[in-house]
mmCIF file of C-alpha atoms in Angstrom:
data_model
loop_
_atom_site.group_PDB
_atom_site.id
_atom_site.type_symbol
_atom_site.label_atom_id
_atom_site.label_comp_id
_atom_site.label_asym_id
_atom_site.label_seq_id
_atom_site.Cartn_x
_atom_site.Cartn_y
_atom_site.Cartn_z
ATOM 1 C CA MET T 87 -18.262 27.848 -15.731
ATOM 2 C CA ALA T 88 -15.994 30.085 -14.108
ATOM 3 C CA GLU T 89 -12.615 28.636 -13.301
ATOM 4 C CA THR T 90 -11.890 28.207 -9.340
ATOM 5 C CA ASP T 91 -9.171 26.927 -7.339
ATOM 6 C CA GLU T 92 -11.910 25.429 -4.929
ATOM 7 C CA PRO T 93 -12.620 21.840 -5.466
ATOM 8 C CA ILE T 94 -16.064 21.215 -7.055
ATOM 9 C CA TYR T 95 -16.359 17.921 -5.072
ATOM 10 C CA GLU T 96 -15.240 16.425 -2.011
ATOM 11 C CA VAL T 97 -11.759 15.270 -2.312
ATOM 12 C CA GLU T 98 -10.615 12.095 -0.480
ATOM 13 C CA LYS T 99 -7.451 12.683 1.418
ATOM 14 C CA ALA T 100 -5.421 10.987 4.010
ATOM 15 C CA ASN T 101 -4.385 12.359 7.376
ATOM 16 C CA GLY T 102 -1.510 13.967 6.061
ATOM 17 C CA VAL T 103 0.710 17.438 6.184
ATOM 18 C CA LEU T 104 3.455 19.230 3.931
ATOM 19 C CA VAL T 105 6.420 20.029 5.726
ATOM 20 C CA VAL T 106 9.117 22.435 4.704
ATOM 21 C CA PHE T 107 12.466 23.268 7.063
ATOM 22 C CA THR T 108 13.651 26.519 5.844
ATOM 23 C CA SER T 109 15.315 29.798 7.296
ATOM 24 C CA GLU T 110 14.736 33.720 6.615
ATOM 25 C CA GLU T 111 17.731 33.470 4.069
ATOM 26 C CA GLN T 112 15.865 30.902 2.251
ATOM 27 C CA ILE T 113 12.576 31.970 2.328
ATOM 28 C CA GLN T 114 12.376 32.642 -1.300
ATOM 29 C CA ASP T 115 13.706 29.203 -2.160
ATOM 30 C CA ALA T 116 10.846 27.756 0.144
ATOM 31 C CA ARG T 117 8.137 29.942 -1.430
ATOM 32 C CA GLN T 118 8.874 28.650 -4.538
ATOM 33 C CA THR T 119 8.731 24.874 -3.461
ATOM 34 C CA VAL T 120 5.222 25.808 -2.056
ATOM 35 C CA ARG T 121 4.201 27.269 -5.104
ATOM 36 C CA ASP T 122 5.207 24.175 -7.285
ATOM 37 C CA MET T 123 3.424 21.909 -4.801
ATOM 38 C CA GLU T 124 0.233 23.849 -4.867
ATOM 39 C CA ASP T 125 0.368 23.993 -8.512
ATOM 40 C CA ARG T 126 1.262 20.273 -9.307
ATOM 41 C CA PHE T 127 -0.636 18.602 -6.298
ATOM 42 C CA ASN T 128 -2.211 20.682 -3.413
ATOM 43 C CA ARG T 129 -4.802 22.862 -5.674
ATOM 44 C CA GLY T 130 -8.198 21.468 -4.579
ATOM 45 C CA ARG T 131 -6.950 19.156 -2.004
ATOM 46 C CA ASN T 132 -5.729 21.969 0.333
ATOM 47 C CA TYR T 133 -3.677 19.486 2.476
ATOM 48 C CA PRO T 134 -2.162 21.764 5.549
ATOM 49 C CA TRP T 135 1.198 22.981 5.486
ATOM 50 C CA VAL T 136 3.773 23.369 8.569
ATOM 51 C CA ILE T 137 7.118 25.448 7.920
ATOM 52 C CA LEU T 138 9.619 24.883 10.559
ATOM 53 C CA SER T 139 12.757 27.026 10.918
ATOM 54 C CA VAL T 140 15.749 27.116 13.554
ATOM 55 C CA LEU T 141 14.660 30.957 14.439
ATOM 56 C CA PRO T 142 11.382 32.709 13.704
ATOM 57 C CA LEU T 143 10.652 34.030 10.579
ATOM 58 C CA THR T 144 9.773 37.443 9.924
ATOM 59 C CA GLU T 145 6.056 38.540 9.879
ATOM 60 C CA ARG T 146 6.809 39.625 6.276
ATOM 61 C CA SER T 147 8.054 36.060 5.248
ATOM 62 C CA ARG T 148 5.008 34.515 6.981
ATOM 63 C CA ILE T 149 2.541 36.320 5.295
ATOM 64 C CA LEU T 150 3.978 36.136 2.143
ATOM 65 C CA THR T 151 4.422 32.298 2.176
ATOM 66 C CA ALA T 152 0.905 31.614 3.598
ATOM 67 C CA GLN T 153 -0.625 33.643 0.745
ATOM 68 C CA LEU T 154 0.458 30.932 -1.695
ATOM 69 C CA THR T 155 -1.966 28.346 -0.375
ATOM 70 C CA LYS T 156 -5.602 27.984 0.408
ATOM 71 C CA GLY T 157 -5.127 25.616 3.031
ATOM 72 C CA THR T 158 -3.767 26.379 6.648
ATOM 73 C CA MET T 159 -0.027 27.174 6.955
ATOM 74 C CA THR T 160 1.319 26.868 10.657
ATOM 75 C CA PHE T 161 5.033 28.225 11.432
ATOM 76 C CA GLY T 162 7.050 26.783 14.116
ATOM 77 C CA THR T 163 10.728 26.577 15.419
ATOM 78 C CA VAL T 164 12.843 23.675 16.068
ATOM 79 C CA PRO T 165 13.144 22.855 19.743
ATOM 80 C CA LYS T 166 16.523 23.625 21.129
ATOM 81 C CA ALA T 167 17.016 20.103 22.612
ATOM 82 C CA HIS T 168 16.761 18.776 18.937
ATOM 83 C CA TYR T 169 19.187 21.261 17.486
ATOM 84 C CA ARG T 170 22.262 21.016 19.955
ATOM 85 C CA LEU T 171 25.417 19.466 19.313
ATOM 86 C CA PRO T 172 25.453 16.091 20.612
ATOM 87 C CA ARG T 173 27.067 15.023 24.067
ATOM 88 C CA GLY T 174 30.400 13.481 23.314
ATOM 89 C CA ILE T 175 30.928 15.222 19.704
ATOM 90 C CA ASP T 176 34.491 16.818 19.571
ATOM 91 C CA VAL T 177 34.382 19.861 17.293
ATOM 92 C CA GLY T 178 37.948 19.773 16.648
ATOM 93 C CA LYS T 179 38.063 16.053 15.634
ATOM 94 C CA SER T 180 34.889 16.704 13.070
ATOM 95 C CA MET T 181 36.549 19.594 11.544
ATOM 96 C CA ALA T 182 40.151 17.577 11.086
ATOM 97 C CA LYS T 183 37.780 14.891 9.498
ATOM 98 C CA ASP T 184 36.435 17.353 7.094
ATOM 99 C CA ARG T 185 39.756 18.788 6.211
ATOM 100 C CA ASP T 186 41.147 15.286 5.503
ATOM 101 C CA LEU T 187 37.842 14.449 3.118
ATOM 102 C CA ILE T 188 38.674 17.559 1.372
ATOM 103 C CA PHE T 189 42.385 16.647 0.888
ATOM 104 C CA ALA T 190 41.398 13.506 -0.368
ATOM 105 C CA GLY T 191 39.034 14.889 -3.139
ATOM 106 C CA VAL T 192 35.748 13.367 -1.452
ATOM 107 C CA ASN T 193 34.505 17.061 -0.522
ATOM 108 C CA THR T 194 35.114 20.009 -2.665
ATOM 109 C CA LYS T 195 34.408 22.362 0.103
ATOM 110 C CA LYS T 196 34.349 22.770 3.986
ATOM 111 C CA THR T 197 31.104 21.177 5.701
ATOM 112 C CA GLU T 198 30.281 23.319 8.187
ATOM 113 C CA ILE T 199 29.047 22.225 11.775
ATOM 114 C CA SER T 200 25.657 23.840 11.054
ATOM 115 C CA VAL T 201 25.173 21.640 7.950
ATOM 116 C CA ARG T 202 25.914 18.480 9.939
ATOM 117 C CA ARG T 203 23.216 19.777 12.711
ATOM 118 C CA ARG T 204 20.994 19.996 9.916
ATOM 119 C CA TRP T 205 21.468 16.653 8.840
ATOM 120 C CA ARG T 206 21.068 15.216 12.527
ATOM 121 C CA TYR T 207 17.647 17.290 12.867
ATOM 122 C CA LEU T 208 16.195 16.200 9.560
ATOM 123 C CA SER T 209 17.113 12.510 9.656
ATOM 124 C CA GLY T 210 16.332 12.119 13.534
ATOM 125 C CA PHE T 211 14.008 14.720 14.955
ATOM 126 C CA LEU T 212 11.918 16.237 12.384
ATOM 127 C CA ALA T 213 9.322 13.763 12.575
ATOM 128 C CA GLN T 214 9.068 14.416 16.419
ATOM 129 C CA HIS T 215 8.133 17.915 16.033
ATOM 130 C CA GLU T 216 4.858 18.700 17.996
ATOM 131 C CA LEU T 217 3.273 20.428 15.187
ATOM 132 C CA LEU T 218 3.364 17.183 13.379
ATOM 133 C CA ASP T 219 1.225 15.498 16.253
ATOM 134 C CA GLY T 220 -2.073 14.242 15.282
ATOM 135 C CA TYR T 221 -1.019 13.588 11.666
ATOM 136 C CA GLU T 222 -0.464 10.149 9.858
ATOM 137 C CA PHE T 223 1.805 11.254 7.369
ATOM 138 C CA PHE T 224 4.328 14.036 6.574
ATOM 139 C CA TRP T 225 5.416 14.947 3.146
ATOM 140 C CA ARG T 226 8.980 16.551 3.234
ATOM 141 C CA VAL T 227 9.606 19.105 0.545
ATOM 142 C CA ASP T 228 12.843 21.143 0.769
ATOM 143 C CA PRO T 229 13.351 24.579 -0.270
ATOM 144 C CA ALA T 230 14.388 25.350 -3.862
ATOM 145 C CA LEU T 231 12.563 22.249 -5.409
ATOM 146 C CA GLU T 232 11.185 22.109 -9.240
ATOM 147 C CA ILE T 233 8.272 19.615 -9.500
ATOM 148 C CA PHE T 234 8.353 18.719 -13.007
ATOM 149 C CA CYS T 235 5.094 16.448 -13.166
ATOM 150 C CA ASP T 236 1.015 16.990 -12.472
ATOM 151 C CA ILE T 237 0.595 14.674 -9.444
ATOM 152 C CA GLU T 238 -2.895 13.198 -10.064
ATOM 153 C CA ASP T 239 -2.931 10.350 -7.645
ATOM 154 C CA ASP T 240 -2.544 11.148 -4.181
ATOM 155 C CA PRO T 241 0.516 8.955 -2.716
ATOM 156 C CA MET T 242 -0.293 9.521 0.805
ATOM 157 C CA LEU T 243 -3.804 7.995 0.250
ATOM 158 C CA GLU T 244 -2.067 5.224 -1.545
ATOM 159 C CA MET T 245 0.237 4.764 1.380
ATOM 160 C CA LYS T 246 -2.809 4.576 3.646
ATOM 161 C CA LYS T 247 -4.471 2.029 1.636
ATOM 162 C CA ASN T 248 -1.527 -0.174 1.306
ATOM 163 C CA GLY T 249 -0.098 0.173 4.554
ATOM 164 C CA GLN T 250 3.186 1.616 3.355
ATOM 165 C CA LYS T 251 5.411 3.862 5.671
ATOM 166 C CA PHE T 252 7.970 5.641 3.342
ATOM 167 C CA ALA T 253 7.715 7.070 -0.071
ATOM 168 C CA TRP T 254 10.412 8.090 -2.663
ATOM 169 C CA SER T 255 10.986 8.706 -6.517
ATOM 170 C CA MET T 256 14.750 9.560 -6.965
ATOM 171 C CA SER T 257 17.930 7.781 -5.622
ATOM 172 C CA THR T 258 21.626 8.715 -6.012
ATOM 173 C CA THR T 259 25.113 6.925 -4.784
ATOM 174 C CA GLU T 260 27.274 8.590 -2.228
ATOM 175 C CA ASN T 261 30.984 8.673 -2.514
ATOM 176 C CA GLU T 262 32.313 5.461 -0.972
ATOM 177 C CA ASP T 263 35.330 7.487 0.565
ATOM 178 C CA GLY T 264 32.925 9.873 2.573
ATOM 179 C CA ILE T 265 31.473 7.086 4.467
ATOM 180 C CA PRO T 266 33.975 4.171 5.147
ATOM 181 C CA SER T 267 32.006 2.982 8.225
ATOM 182 C CA ALA T 268 28.692 2.414 6.486
ATOM 183 C CA TRP T 269 29.263 -1.169 5.866
ATOM 184 C CA THR T 270 30.521 -2.038 9.250
ATOM 185 C CA PHE T 271 27.719 0.067 10.756
ATOM 186 C CA VAL T 272 25.047 -2.095 8.666
ATOM 187 C CA ASP T 273 26.485 -5.349 9.510
ATOM 188 C CA THR T 274 27.114 -4.341 13.280
ATOM 189 C CA PHE T 275 23.476 -3.263 13.807
ATOM 190 C CA LYS T 276 22.018 -6.384 12.131
ATOM 191 C CA LYS T 277 23.819 -8.238 14.847
ATOM 192 C CA THR T 278 23.251 -6.123 17.959
ATOM 193 C CA HIS T 279 19.801 -5.390 16.943
ATOM 194 C CA PHE T 280 18.379 -8.326 15.292
ATOM 195 C CA ASP T 281 15.200 -8.366 17.659
ATOM 196 C CA ILE T 282 14.120 -5.517 16.248
ATOM 197 C CA LEU T 283 14.533 -6.037 12.768
ATOM 198 C CA PRO T 284 11.546 -7.463 10.469
ATOM 199 C CA GLN T 285 11.868 -11.038 9.216
ATOM 200 C CA GLN T 286 12.469 -9.931 5.764
ATOM 201 C CA ASN T 287 13.761 -6.154 5.434
ATOM 202 C CA SER T 288 14.745 -4.206 2.544
ATOM 203 C CA ASP T 289 18.548 -4.160 3.225
ATOM 204 C CA PHE T 290 19.307 -5.566 -0.189
ATOM 205 C CA PHE T 291 19.279 -1.993 -1.127
ATOM 206 C CA LEU T 292 22.301 -1.394 1.397
ATOM 207 C CA THR T 293 24.211 -4.501 0.145
ATOM 208 C CA ARG T 294 26.704 -5.181 -2.853
ATOM 209 C CA GLU T 295 26.349 -8.424 -4.578
ATOM 210 C CA THR T 296 29.296 -9.653 -2.587
ATOM 211 C CA GLY T 297 27.416 -9.578 0.624
ATOM 212 C CA GLU T 298 30.568 -7.807 2.238
ATOM 213 C CA GLU T 299 30.154 -4.400 1.020
ATOM 214 C CA ALA T 300 27.780 -1.307 1.124
ATOM 215 C CA THR T 301 26.038 0.107 -1.859
ATOM 216 C CA THR T 302 26.143 3.563 -0.501
ATOM 217 C CA CYS T 303 22.752 3.909 -2.223
ATOM 218 C CA THR T 304 20.476 6.607 -0.795
ATOM 219 C CA PHE T 305 16.974 8.100 -1.393
ATOM 220 C CA GLY T 306 16.246 11.510 -2.383
ATOM 221 C CA VAL T 307 14.655 12.526 1.047
ATOM 222 C CA GLN T 308 14.387 16.028 -0.018
ATOM 223 C CA ASN T 309 11.093 15.162 -1.606
ATOM 224 C CA SER T 310 9.882 12.012 0.263
ATOM 225 C CA ILE T 311 6.965 10.956 2.452
ATOM 226 C CA GLY T 312 6.923 9.415 5.965
ATOM 227 C CA ARG T 313 4.773 7.800 8.236
ATOM 228 C CA VAL T 314 5.055 9.772 11.651
ATOM 229 C CA ASP T 315 4.391 6.818 13.988
ATOM 230 C CA PHE T 316 7.348 4.837 11.980
ATOM 231 C CA PHE T 317 10.040 7.826 12.574
ATOM 232 C CA ARG T 318 8.743 8.198 16.352
ATOM 233 C CA SER T 319 9.041 4.087 16.751
ATOM 234 C CA ARG T 320 11.014 2.586 19.315
ATOM 235 C CA GLU T 321 12.708 0.515 16.402
ATOM 236 C CA TYR T 322 13.949 3.834 14.281
ATOM 237 C CA LEU T 323 14.814 5.641 17.498
ATOM 238 C CA ALA T 324 17.110 2.811 18.387
ATOM 239 C CA PHE T 325 18.520 2.954 15.138
ATOM 240 C CA PHE T 326 19.196 6.480 15.521
ATOM 241 C CA ASP T 327 20.639 6.213 18.984
ATOM 242 C CA ALA T 328 23.104 3.934 17.396
ATOM 243 C CA ILE T 329 24.056 6.544 14.833
ATOM 244 C CA GLU T 330 24.546 9.034 17.263
ATOM 245 C CA HIS T 331 26.652 6.530 19.679
ATOM 246 C CA GLU T 332 29.479 6.301 16.510
ATOM 247 C CA GLY T 333 29.045 10.150 15.943
ATOM 248 C CA LEU T 334 28.866 9.249 12.139
ATOM 249 C CA ILE T 335 27.091 12.540 11.057
ATOM 250 C CA TYR T 336 29.997 14.680 12.440
ATOM 251 C CA TYR T 337 32.884 12.316 11.756
ATOM 252 C CA GLU T 338 31.925 11.314 8.094
ATOM 253 C CA ASN T 339 29.554 12.081 5.420
ATOM 254 C CA PHE T 340 26.453 10.650 6.804
ATOM 255 C CA THR T 341 23.925 13.054 5.458
ATOM 256 C CA ASP T 342 20.161 13.123 6.232
ATOM 257 C CA ALA T 343 19.582 11.029 3.057
ATOM 258 C CA ILE T 344 22.135 8.500 3.964
ATOM 259 C CA VAL T 345 20.867 8.187 7.749
ATOM 260 C CA THR T 346 17.325 7.865 6.572
ATOM 261 C CA THR T 347 17.921 5.269 4.106
ATOM 262 C CA LEU T 348 19.854 3.210 6.229
ATOM 263 C CA GLY T 349 16.862 3.399 8.727
ATOM 264 C CA VAL T 350 14.345 2.414 6.105
ATOM 265 C CA SER T 351 16.120 -0.194 4.807
ATOM 266 C CA LEU T 352 17.022 -2.009 7.570
ATOM 267 C CA LEU T 353 13.624 -1.594 9.415
ATOM 268 C CA LEU T 354 10.828 -1.981 6.915
ATOM 269 C CA PRO T 355 9.888 -4.727 4.360
ATOM 270 C CA LYS T 356 9.941 -3.514 0.930
ATOM 271 C CA PRO T 357 6.320 -3.727 0.270
ATOM 272 C CA GLN T 358 6.250 -0.973 3.061
ATOM 273 C CA ILE T 359 8.296 1.274 0.702
ATOM 274 C CA LEU T 360 6.513 2.922 -2.137
ATOM 275 C CA HIS T 361 8.319 3.749 -5.237
ATOM 276 C CA LEU T 362 6.870 6.905 -6.882
ATOM 277 C CA GLY T 363 8.249 6.425 -10.527
ATOM 278 C CA GLY T 364 5.793 9.071 -11.793
ATOM 279 C CA MET T 365 7.118 11.831 -9.665
ATOM 280 C CA GLY T 366 9.693 14.149 -11.465
ATOM 281 C CA TRP T 367 11.475 16.586 -9.783
ATOM 282 C CA ALA T 368 14.749 18.461 -9.138
ATOM 283 C CA THR T 369 16.539 20.789 -6.833
ATOM 284 C CA VAL T 370 17.284 24.395 -8.627
ATOM 285 C CA SER T 371 20.798 23.781 -8.915
ATOM 286 C CA LYS T 372 19.955 20.287 -10.812
ATOM 287 C CA GLU T 373 22.520 18.559 -8.474
ATOM 288 C CA TRP T 374 19.633 16.335 -8.084
ATOM 289 C CA SER T 375 17.358 15.777 -11.249
ATOM 290 C CA TYR T 376 14.745 12.969 -12.047
ATOM 291 C CA CYS T 377 12.454 12.895 -14.799
ATOM 292 C CA PRO T 378 10.340 9.893 -15.680
ATOM 293 C CA HIS T 379 10.559 7.987 -18.740
ATOM 294 C CA ALA T 380 7.113 6.557 -19.386
ATOM 295 C CA PRO T 381 5.701 8.137 -22.531
ATOM 296 C CA GLU T 382 2.278 8.389 -21.013
ATOM 297 C CA LEU T 383 3.582 10.732 -18.734
ATOM 298 C CA ASN T 384 4.812 13.484 -21.246
ATOM 299 C CA ALA T 385 1.596 15.037 -21.122
ATOM 300 C CA ARG T 386 1.988 16.050 -17.430
ATOM 301 C CA CYS T 387 5.357 16.361 -17.078
ATOM 302 C CA HIS T 388 7.664 19.399 -18.790
ATOM 303 C CA CYS T 389 10.929 17.875 -18.248
ATOM 304 C CA ASN T 390 13.142 15.889 -20.732
ATOM 305 C CA PRO T 391 13.325 12.262 -19.929
ATOM 306 C CA ASN T 392 16.567 12.115 -22.180
ATOM 307 C CA PRO T 393 18.449 15.223 -21.483
ATOM 308 C CA PRO T 394 21.617 15.954 -23.546
ATOM 309 C CA ILE T 395 23.464 16.538 -20.261
ATOM 310 C CA LYS T 396 23.196 13.618 -17.803
ATOM 311 C CA PRO T 397 22.758 14.510 -14.053
ATOM 312 C CA ALA T 398 25.896 14.612 -11.930
ATOM 313 C CA HIS T 399 24.470 11.583 -9.619
ATOM 314 C CA LEU T 400 24.208 7.975 -10.298
ATOM 315 C CA SER T 401 20.637 6.473 -9.716
ATOM 316 C CA CYS T 402 20.051 3.479 -7.749
ATOM 317 C CA ASN T 403 16.347 3.348 -9.006
ATOM 318 C CA ASN T 404 16.784 0.337 -11.300
ATOM 319 C CA PHE T 405 18.793 -1.384 -8.770
ATOM 320 C CA TRP T 406 15.851 -1.122 -6.320
ATOM 321 C CA LEU T 407 13.539 -2.389 -9.164
ATOM 322 C CA GLY T 408 16.024 -5.470 -9.765
ATOM 323 C CA LYS T 409 17.173 -4.260 -13.259
ATOM 324 C CA ASN T 410 20.516 -3.388 -12.649
ATOM 325 C CA LYS T 411 23.343 -4.238 -10.398
ATOM 326 C CA SER T 412 24.509 -2.172 -7.554
ATOM 327 C CA PRO T 413 25.921 1.346 -9.206
ATOM 328 C CA ARG T 414 29.226 2.438 -7.676
ATOM 329 C CA LYS T 415 30.176 6.007 -7.576
ATOM 330 C CA ASN T 416 33.898 7.352 -7.182
ATOM 331 C CA GLU T 417 34.927 11.024 -7.382
ATOM 332 C CA ARG T 418 38.733 12.254 -7.339
ATOM 333 C CA LEU T 419 39.884 15.637 -7.138
ATOM 334 C CA GLU T 420 42.721 16.545 -9.091
ATOM 335 C CA CYS T 421 44.636 20.094 -8.701
ATOM 336 C CA ASN T 422 47.692 21.356 -10.824
ATOM 337 C CA LYS T 423 49.050 24.970 -9.700
ATOM 338 C CA GLY T 424 45.871 25.720 -7.779
ATOM 339 C CA LYS T 425 43.382 24.737 -10.477
ATOM 340 C CA CYS T 426 41.332 21.603 -9.437
ATOM 341 C CA VAL T 427 39.139 19.508 -11.547
ATOM 342 C CA LEU T 428 36.500 16.923 -9.941
ATOM 343 C CA TYR T 429 36.416 13.650 -11.819
ATOM 344 C CA ILE T 430 33.487 11.401 -11.335
ATOM 345 C CA ASP T 431 33.978 7.656 -12.303
ATOM 346 C CA VAL T 432 30.621 5.843 -12.418
ATOM 347 C CA THR T 433 29.473 1.943 -13.331
ATOM 348 C CA ASP T 434 26.274 0.954 -13.885
ATOM 349 C CA GLU T 435 25.408 -2.612 -15.215
ATOM 350 C CA PRO T 436 22.528 -4.337 -16.109
ATOM 351 C CA VAL T 437 21.560 -7.599 -14.451
ATOM 352 C CA GLU T 438 21.406 -10.869 -16.698
ATOM 353 C CA GLN T 439 18.619 -12.593 -14.255
ATOM 354 C CA GLU T 440 16.074 -10.892 -12.116
ATOM 355 C CA GLY T 441 17.915 -9.387 -9.528
ATOM 356 C CA ARG T 442 17.533 -9.095 -5.751
ATOM 357 C CA GLY T 443 14.547 -7.071 -4.859
ATOM 358 C CA ALA T 444 12.824 -7.231 -8.326
ATOM 359 C CA GLU T 445 9.348 -6.729 -8.008
ATOM 360 C CA LYS T 446 7.350 -9.898 -8.784
ATOM 361 C CA PRO T 447 4.747 -9.931 -11.458
ATOM 362 C CA SER T 448 1.341 -10.251 -10.403
#
């Protein structure tokens, strides 16, 4: 029988869409992501794609990208109202705060206002785009991702069957000095918005064992799945409005990963959040990298589960699973005669007993 990319039987699918937010300058990185997702997951399933950008992509870029899939691919631009500078944000104050973070060694380089706009859009407005109307799930995949493993089981279909609203596979910690208001925000939000919180949410992921500090754990949202109606819900929009009111995205390092993690953990019970332990992937820079350790996955993952050089980030996966205490990550920048070195100090201790949020045996 001749090889073909077409499915030889009807494949059960969820009502989902694959989404990339990119730019003309990133188009080759976006094409790499599309190619990897097609090879590892979408070939034979033919889920549709939505490619979004602030400015329209050139016709050549659209053609080159659309040729990578047998499914449909729709291109759109971001509404100006969703990408503007929020009212009340003091650009001078934002730049001054950024300089303070660099001087303290938290940031190694300047964070442009355009980067903070991107954080804001991806965490608060991506799911609201009209091209996602009619879909139940959106799978966000950022430009320049490398997918390590064949994805045999459809995670969107699993989420549909189990009533889940968010899915992730990799996690990390942020520098605590870059988000000093994290715990105050979480504590205040729970007190002022108790009426929209579920009876049992997932805020254990945000809280250290003392109960009085934030963990700064974040989900790897660069490759994550969300239910459209959750990110459009009254509850999530109220949460995002609270983030906006404090100006945290512009005055501190509240990235799209941090904001999304806070919203998901505060508003969803753990059973509604799917951990995709078998999905290995990395950013091309290897700043984020995750390879499953299960031996049975070796046949479909080409990554090294025990690399000689450990990733620069500290994972919170075992904390989520109740296997470890909440990890810490502290960075410091030491400079001598203009030569600077970034030191990363981490702690990651196993728990002696079953931890909070641990999976219960069935």
